[in-house]
Coordinates of N, CA, C and O in Angstrom, one line a residue:
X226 N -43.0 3.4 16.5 CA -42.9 4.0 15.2 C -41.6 4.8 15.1 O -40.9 4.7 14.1
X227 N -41.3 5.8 16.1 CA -40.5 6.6 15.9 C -39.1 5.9 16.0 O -38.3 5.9 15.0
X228 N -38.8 5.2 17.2 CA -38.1 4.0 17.1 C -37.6 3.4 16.0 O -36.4 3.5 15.6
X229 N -38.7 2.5 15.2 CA -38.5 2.2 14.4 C -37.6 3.1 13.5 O -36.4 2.9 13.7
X230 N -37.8 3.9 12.7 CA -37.5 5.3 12.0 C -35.9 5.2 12.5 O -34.9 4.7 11.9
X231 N -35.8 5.7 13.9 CA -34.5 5.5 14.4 C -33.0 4.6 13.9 O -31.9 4.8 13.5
X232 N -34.0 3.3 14.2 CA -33.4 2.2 14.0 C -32.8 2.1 12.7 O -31.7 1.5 12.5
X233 N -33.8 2.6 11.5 CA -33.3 2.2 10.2 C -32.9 3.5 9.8 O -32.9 3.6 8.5
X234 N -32.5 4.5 10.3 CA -31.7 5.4 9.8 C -30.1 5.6 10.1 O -29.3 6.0 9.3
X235 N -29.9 5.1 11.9 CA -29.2 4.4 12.2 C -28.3 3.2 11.5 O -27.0 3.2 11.5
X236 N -29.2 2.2 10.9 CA -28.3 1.4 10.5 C -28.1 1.5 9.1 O -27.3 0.8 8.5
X237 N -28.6 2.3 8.6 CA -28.0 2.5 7.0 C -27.0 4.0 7.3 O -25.9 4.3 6.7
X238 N -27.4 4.4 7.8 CA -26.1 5.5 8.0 C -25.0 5.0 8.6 O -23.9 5.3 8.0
X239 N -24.8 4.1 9.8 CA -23.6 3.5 9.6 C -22.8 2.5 8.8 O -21.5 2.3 8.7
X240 N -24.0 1.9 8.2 CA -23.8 1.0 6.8 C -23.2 1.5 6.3 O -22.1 1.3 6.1
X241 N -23.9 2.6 5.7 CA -23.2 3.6 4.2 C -21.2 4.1 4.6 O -20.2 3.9 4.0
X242 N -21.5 4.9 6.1 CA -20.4 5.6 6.4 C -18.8 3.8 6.1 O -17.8 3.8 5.5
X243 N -19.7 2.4 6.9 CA -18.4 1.8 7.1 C -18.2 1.4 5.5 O -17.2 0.9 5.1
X244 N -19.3 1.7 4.6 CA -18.5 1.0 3.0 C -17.8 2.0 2.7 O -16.7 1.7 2.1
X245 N -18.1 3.4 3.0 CA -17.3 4.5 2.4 C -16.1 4.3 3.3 O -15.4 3.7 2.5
X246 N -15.6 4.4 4.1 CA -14.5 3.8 5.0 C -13.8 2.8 4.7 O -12.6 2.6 5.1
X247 N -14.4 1.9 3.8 CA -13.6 0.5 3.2 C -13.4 1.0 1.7 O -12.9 0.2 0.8
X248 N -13.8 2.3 1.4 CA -12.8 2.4 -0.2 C -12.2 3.5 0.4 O -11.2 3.8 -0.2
X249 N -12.4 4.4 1.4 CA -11.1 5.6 1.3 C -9.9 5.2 2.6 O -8.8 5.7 2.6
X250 N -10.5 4.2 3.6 CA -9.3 4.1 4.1 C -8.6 2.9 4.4 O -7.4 2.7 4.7
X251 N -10.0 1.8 4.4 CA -9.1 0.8 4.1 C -9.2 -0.6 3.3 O -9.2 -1.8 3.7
X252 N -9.3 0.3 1.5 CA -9.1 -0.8 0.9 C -8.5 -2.0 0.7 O -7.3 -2.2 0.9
X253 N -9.9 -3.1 0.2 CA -9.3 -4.7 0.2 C -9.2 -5.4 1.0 O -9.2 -6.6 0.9
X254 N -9.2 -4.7 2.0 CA -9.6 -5.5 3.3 C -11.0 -6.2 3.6 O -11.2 -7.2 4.3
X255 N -11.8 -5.5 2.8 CA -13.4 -6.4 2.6 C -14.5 -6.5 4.2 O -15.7 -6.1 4.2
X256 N -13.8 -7.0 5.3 CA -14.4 -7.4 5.8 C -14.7 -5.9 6.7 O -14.5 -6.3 7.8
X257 N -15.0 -4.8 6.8 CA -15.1 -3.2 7.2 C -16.6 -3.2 6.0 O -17.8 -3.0 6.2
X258 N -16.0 -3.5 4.9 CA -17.2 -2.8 3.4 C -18.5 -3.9 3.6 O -19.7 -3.6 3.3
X259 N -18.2 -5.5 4.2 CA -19.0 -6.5 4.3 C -20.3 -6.0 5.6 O -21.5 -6.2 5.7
X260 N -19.2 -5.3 6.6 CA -20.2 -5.3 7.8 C -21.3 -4.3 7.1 O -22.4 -4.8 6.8
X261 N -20.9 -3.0 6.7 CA -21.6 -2.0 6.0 C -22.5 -2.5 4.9 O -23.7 -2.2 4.7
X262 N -22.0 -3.1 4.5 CA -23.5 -3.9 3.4 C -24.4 -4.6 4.4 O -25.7 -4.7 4.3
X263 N -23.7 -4.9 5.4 CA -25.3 -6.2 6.5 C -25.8 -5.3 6.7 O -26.9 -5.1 6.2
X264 N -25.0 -4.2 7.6 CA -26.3 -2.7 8.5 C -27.3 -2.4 7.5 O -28.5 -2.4 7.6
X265 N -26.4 -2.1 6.3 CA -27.5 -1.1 5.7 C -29.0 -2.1 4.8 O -30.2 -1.9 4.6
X266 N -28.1 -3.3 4.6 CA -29.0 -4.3 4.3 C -29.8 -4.9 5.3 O -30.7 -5.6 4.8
X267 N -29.9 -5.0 6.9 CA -30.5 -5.2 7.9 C -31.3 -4.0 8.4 O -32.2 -4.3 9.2
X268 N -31.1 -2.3 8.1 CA -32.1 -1.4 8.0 C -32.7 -1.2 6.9 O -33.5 -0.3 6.9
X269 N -32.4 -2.0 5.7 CA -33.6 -2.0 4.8 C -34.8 -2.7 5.1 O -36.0 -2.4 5.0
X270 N -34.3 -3.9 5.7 CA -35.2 -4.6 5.9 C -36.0 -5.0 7.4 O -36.9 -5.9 7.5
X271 N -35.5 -4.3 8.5 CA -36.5 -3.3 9.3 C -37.0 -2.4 8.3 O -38.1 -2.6 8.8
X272 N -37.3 -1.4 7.4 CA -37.6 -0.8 6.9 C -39.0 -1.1 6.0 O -40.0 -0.5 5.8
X273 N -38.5 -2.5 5.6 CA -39.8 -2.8 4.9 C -40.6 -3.9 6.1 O -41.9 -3.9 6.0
X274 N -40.1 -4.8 7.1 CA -41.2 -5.3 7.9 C -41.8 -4.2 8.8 O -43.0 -4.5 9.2
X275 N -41.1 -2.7 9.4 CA -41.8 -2.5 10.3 C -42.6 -1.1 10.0 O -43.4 -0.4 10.6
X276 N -42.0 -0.8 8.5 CA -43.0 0.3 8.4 C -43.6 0.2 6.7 O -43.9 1.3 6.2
X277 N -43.6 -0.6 6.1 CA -44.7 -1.4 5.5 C -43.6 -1.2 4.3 O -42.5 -0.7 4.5
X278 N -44.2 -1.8 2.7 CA -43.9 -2.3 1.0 C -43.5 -0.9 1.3 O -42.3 -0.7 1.7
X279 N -44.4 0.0 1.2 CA -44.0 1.6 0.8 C -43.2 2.6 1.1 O -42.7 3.3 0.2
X280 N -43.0 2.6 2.3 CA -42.3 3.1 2.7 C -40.5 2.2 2.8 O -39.4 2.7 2.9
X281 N -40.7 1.2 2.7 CA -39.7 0.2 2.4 C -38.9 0.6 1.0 O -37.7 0.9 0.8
X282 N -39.8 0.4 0.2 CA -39.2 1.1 -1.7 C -38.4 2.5 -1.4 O -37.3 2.9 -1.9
X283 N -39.5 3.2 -0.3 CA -38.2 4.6 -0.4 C -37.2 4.8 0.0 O -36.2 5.4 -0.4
X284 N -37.4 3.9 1.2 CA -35.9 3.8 1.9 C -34.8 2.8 1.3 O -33.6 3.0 1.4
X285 N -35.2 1.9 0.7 CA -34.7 1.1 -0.3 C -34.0 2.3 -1.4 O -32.8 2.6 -1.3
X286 N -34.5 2.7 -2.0 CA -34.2 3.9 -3.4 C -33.6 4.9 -2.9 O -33.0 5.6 -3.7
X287 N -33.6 5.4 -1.5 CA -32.6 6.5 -1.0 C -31.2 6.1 -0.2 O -30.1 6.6 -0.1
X288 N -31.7 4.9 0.3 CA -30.2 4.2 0.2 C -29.3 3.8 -0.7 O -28.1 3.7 -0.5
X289 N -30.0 3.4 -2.3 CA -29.1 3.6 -3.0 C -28.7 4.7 -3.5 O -27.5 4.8 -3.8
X290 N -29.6 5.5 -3.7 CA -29.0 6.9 -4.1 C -27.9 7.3 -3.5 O -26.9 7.5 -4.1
X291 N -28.0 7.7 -2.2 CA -27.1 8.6 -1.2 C -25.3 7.3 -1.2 O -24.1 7.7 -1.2
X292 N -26.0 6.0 -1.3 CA -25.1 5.8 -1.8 C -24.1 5.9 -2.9 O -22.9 6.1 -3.0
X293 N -25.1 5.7 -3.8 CA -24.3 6.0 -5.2 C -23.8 7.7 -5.3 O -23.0 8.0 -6.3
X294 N -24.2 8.7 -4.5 CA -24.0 9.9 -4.6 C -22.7 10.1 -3.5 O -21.7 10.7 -3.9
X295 N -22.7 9.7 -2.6 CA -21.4 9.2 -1.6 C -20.2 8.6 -2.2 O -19.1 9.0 -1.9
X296 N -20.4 7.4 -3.5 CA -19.4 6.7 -4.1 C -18.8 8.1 -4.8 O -17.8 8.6 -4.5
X297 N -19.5 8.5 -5.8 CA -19.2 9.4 -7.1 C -18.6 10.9 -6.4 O -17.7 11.5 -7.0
X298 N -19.1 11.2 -5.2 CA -18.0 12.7 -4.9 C -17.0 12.1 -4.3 O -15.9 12.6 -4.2
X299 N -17.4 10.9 -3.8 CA -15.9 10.6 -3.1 C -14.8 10.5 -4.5 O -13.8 11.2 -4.4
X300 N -14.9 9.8 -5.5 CA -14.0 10.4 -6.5 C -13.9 11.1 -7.1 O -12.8 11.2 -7.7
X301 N -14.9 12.2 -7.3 CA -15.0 13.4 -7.7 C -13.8 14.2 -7.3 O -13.0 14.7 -8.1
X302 N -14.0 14.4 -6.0 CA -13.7 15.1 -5.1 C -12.1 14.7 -5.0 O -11.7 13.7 -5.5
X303 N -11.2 15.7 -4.2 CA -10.0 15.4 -4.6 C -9.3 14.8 -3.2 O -8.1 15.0 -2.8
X304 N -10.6 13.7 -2.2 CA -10.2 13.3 -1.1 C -9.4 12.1 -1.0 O -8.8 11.7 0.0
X305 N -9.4 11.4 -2.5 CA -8.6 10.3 -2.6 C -6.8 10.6 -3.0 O -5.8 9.9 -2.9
X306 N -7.2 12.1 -3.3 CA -5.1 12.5 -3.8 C -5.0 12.4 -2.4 O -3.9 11.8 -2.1
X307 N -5.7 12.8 -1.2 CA -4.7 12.7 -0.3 C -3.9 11.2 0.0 O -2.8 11.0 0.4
X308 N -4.5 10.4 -0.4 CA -3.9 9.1 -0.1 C -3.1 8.7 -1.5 O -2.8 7.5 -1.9
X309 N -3.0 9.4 -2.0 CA -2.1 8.5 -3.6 C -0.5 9.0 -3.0 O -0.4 9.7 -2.0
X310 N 0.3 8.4 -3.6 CA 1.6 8.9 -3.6 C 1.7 9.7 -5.4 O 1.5 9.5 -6.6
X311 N 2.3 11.0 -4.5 CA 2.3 12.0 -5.4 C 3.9 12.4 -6.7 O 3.9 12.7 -7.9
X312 N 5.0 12.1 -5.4 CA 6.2 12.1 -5.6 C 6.8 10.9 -6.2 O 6.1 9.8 -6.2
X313 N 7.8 10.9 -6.7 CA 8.8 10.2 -7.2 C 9.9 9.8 -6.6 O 10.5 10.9 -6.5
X314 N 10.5 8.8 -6.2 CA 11.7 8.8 -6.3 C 12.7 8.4 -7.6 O 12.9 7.3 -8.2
X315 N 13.3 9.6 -7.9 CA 14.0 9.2 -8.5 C 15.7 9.3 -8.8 O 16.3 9.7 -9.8
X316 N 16.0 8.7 -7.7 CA 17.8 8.8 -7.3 C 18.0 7.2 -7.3 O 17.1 6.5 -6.9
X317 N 19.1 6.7 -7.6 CA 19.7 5.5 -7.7 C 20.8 4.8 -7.2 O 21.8 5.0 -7.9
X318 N 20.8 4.3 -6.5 CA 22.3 3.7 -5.8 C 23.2 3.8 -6.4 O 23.1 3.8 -7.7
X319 N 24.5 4.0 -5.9 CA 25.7 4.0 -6.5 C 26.4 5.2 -7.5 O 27.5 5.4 -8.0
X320 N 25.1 6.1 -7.3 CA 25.0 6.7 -9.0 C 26.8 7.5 -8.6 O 27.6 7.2 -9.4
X321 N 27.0 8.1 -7.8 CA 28.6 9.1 -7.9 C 29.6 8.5 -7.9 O 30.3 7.8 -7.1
X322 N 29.8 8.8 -9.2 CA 31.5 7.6 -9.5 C 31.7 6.5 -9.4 O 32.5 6.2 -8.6
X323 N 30.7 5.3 -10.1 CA 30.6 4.4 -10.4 C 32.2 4.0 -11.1 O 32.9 3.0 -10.8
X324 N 32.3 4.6 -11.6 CA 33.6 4.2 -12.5 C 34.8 4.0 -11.8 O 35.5 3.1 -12.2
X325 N 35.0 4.6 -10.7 CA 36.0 4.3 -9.7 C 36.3 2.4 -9.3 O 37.4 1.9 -8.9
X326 N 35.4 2.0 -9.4 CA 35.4 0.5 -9.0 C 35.8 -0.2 -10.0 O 35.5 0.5 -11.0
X327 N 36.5 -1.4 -10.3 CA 37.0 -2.3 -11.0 C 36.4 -3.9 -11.2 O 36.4 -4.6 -10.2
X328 N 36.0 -4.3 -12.1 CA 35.9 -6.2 -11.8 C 37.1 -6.5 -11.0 O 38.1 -6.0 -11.2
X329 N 36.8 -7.6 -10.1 CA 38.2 -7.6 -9.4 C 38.4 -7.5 -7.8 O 38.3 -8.2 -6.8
X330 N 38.5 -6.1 -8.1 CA 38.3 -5.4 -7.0 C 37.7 -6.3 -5.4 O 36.7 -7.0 -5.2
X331 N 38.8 -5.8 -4.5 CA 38.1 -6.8 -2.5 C 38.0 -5.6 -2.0 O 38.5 -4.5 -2.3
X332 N 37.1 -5.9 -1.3 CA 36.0 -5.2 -0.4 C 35.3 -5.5 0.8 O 34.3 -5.1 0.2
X333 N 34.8 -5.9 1.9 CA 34.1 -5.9 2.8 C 32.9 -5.5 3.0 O 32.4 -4.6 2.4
X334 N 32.3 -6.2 3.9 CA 30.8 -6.4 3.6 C 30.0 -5.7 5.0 O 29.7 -6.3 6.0
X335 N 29.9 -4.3 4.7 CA 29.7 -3.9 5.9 C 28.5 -4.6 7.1 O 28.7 -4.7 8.3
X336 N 27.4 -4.9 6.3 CA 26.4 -5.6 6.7 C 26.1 -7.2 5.8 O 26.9 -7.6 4.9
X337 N 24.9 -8.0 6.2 CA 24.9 -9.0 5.8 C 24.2 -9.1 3.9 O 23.2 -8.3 3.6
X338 N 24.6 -9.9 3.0 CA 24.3 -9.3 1.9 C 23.3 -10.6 1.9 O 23.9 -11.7 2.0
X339 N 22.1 -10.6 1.7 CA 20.9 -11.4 1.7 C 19.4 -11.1 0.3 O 18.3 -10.7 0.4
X340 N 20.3 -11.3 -0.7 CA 21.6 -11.4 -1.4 C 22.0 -10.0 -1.4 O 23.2 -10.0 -1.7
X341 N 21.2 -8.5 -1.0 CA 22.1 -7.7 -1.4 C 22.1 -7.0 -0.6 O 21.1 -7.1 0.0
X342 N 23.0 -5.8 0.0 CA 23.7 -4.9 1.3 C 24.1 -4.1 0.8 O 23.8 -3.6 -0.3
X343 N 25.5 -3.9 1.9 CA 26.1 -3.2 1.7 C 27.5 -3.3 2.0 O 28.0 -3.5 3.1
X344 N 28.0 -3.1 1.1 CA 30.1 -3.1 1.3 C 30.8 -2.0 1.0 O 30.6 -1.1 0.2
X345 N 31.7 -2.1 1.7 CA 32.9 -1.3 1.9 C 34.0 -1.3 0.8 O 34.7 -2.3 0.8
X346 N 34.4 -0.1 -0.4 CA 35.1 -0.3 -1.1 C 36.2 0.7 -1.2 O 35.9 1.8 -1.8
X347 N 37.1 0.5 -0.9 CA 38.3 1.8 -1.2 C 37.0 3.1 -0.1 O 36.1 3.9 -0.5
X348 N 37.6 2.7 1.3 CA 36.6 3.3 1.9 C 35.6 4.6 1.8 O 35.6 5.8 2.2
X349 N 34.5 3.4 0.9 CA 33.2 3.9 0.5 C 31.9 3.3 0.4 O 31.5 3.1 -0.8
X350 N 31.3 3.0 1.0 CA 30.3 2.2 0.7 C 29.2 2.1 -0.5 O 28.9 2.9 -1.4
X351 N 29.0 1.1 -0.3 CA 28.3 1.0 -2.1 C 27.1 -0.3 -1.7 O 27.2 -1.3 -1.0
X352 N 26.0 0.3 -2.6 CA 25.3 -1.3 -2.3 C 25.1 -2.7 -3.5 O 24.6 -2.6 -4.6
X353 N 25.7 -3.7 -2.9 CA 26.1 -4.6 -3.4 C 25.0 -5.7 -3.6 O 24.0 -5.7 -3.0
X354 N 25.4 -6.9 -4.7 CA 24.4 -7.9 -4.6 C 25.3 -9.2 -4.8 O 26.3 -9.3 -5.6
X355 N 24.9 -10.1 -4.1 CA 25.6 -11.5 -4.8 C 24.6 -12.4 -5.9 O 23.6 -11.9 -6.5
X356 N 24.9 -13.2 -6.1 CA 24.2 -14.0 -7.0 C 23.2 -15.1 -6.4 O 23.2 -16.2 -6.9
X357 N 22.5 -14.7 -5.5 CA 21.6 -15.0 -4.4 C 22.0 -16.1 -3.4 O 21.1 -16.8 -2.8
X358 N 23.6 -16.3 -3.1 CA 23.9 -16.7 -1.9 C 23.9 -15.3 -1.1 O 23.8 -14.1 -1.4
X359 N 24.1 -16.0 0.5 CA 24.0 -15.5 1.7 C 25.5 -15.3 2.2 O 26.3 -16.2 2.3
X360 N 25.8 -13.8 2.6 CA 27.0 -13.8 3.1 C 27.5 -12.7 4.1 O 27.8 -11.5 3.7
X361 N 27.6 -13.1 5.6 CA 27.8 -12.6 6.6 C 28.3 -11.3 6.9 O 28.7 -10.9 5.8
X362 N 28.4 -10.4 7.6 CA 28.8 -8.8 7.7 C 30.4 -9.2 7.8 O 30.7 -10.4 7.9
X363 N 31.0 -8.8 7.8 CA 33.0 -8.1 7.9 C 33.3 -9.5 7.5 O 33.7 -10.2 8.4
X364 N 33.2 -9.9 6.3 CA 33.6 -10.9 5.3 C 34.4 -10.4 3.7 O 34.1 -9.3 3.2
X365 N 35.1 -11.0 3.3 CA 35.8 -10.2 2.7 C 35.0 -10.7 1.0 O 34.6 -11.8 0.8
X366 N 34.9 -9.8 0.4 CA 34.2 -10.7 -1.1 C 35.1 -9.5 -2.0 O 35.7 -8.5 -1.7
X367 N 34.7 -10.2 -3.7 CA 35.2 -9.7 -5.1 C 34.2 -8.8 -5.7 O 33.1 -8.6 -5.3
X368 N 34.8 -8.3 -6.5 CA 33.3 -7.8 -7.5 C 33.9 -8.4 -9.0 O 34.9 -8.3 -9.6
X369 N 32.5 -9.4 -9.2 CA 32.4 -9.9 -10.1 C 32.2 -9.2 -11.5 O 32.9 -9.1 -12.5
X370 N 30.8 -8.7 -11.2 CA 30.1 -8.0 -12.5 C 29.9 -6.6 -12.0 O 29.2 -6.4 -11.1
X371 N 30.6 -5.2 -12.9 CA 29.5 -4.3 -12.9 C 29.1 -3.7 -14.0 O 29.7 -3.4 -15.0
X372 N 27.3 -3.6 -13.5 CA 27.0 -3.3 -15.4 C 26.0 -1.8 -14.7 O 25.1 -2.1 -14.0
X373 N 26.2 -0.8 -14.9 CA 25.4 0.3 -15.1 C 25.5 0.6 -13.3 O 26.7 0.8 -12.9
X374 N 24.8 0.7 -12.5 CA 24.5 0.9 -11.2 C 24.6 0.0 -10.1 O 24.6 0.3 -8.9
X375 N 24.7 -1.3 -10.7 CA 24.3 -3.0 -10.2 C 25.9 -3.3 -9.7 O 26.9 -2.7 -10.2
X376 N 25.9 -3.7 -9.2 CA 27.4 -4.1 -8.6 C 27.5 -5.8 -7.7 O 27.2 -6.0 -6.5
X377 N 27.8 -6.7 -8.5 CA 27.7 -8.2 -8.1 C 29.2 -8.6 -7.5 O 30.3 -8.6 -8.1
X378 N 28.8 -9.0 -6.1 CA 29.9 -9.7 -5.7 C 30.0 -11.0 -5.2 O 28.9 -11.3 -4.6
X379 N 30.7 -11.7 -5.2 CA 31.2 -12.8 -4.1 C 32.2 -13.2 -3.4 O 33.3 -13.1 -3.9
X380 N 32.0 -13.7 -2.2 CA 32.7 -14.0 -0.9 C 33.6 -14.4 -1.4 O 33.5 -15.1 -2.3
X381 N 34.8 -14.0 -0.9 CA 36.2 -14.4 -0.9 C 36.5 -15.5 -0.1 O 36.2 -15.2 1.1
X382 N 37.0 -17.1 -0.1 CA 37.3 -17.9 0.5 C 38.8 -17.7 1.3 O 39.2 -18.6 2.0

């Protein structure tokens, strides 16, 4: 008897702990929240063959509760900010003296631009894009288009 008791407290407490573990640490993944539903669903039901209907309904009705009271502080509670991203970035390529550069303009490609890197301009680097060709590191290319921050080039033949 006592055993028993064991057993299904056991396996709904690890049940419960691995679903709450599949929404705070590793959502979407499913198969963490799936095992947790068997346990606690396989100590319900030791619960109702080995210690009868009645006692079965309670542990049935306190497993959902403690669950449903587990789900709701867990959002309550402010243990999900630790995992949000809080900050912003908000800085943008290119942004210092954009205006310095020209359509026109040759340059080198410091790294590979797939389609976009980084090149070498009036020695400064800048990050660049092509027009979704591929084009090798210390290659010489143009700047085609620049509109606001964006800066499009292509390979010089």
């Amino acid at each position: 008897m006592l055993l028993d008791w064991v057993t299904v407290v056991l396996l709904i407490g690890i049940g419960l702990l691995l679903i709450i573990v599949e929404l705070i640490f590793v959502p979407g993944t499913t198969i963490v929240g799936i095992i947790g539903l068997v346990l606690a669903a396989i100590g319900i039901w030791i619960g109702y063959t080995a210690l009868g209907s009645t006692i079965g309904h309670i542990i049935l009705a306190c497993t959902i509760l403690i669950g449903a009271l587990a789900f709701v502080y867990s959002f309550r509670s402010e243990s999900w900010s630790q995992f949000a991203l809080k900050n912003q970035n908000r800085g943008h390529v290119n942004e210092d003296n954009p205006h310095l550069l020209e359509v026109g303009e040759v340059g080198k490609t410091v790294s590979a631009l797939r389609p976009q890197g980084t090149a070498l301009f009036a020695e400064r680097h800048h990050e660049v894009q092509t027009q979704g060709e591929f084009v090798a590191p210390n290659k010489t290319v143009r700047i085609i288009v620049l509109s606001q921050n964006k800066i499009v080039v292509e390979e010089v033949s």
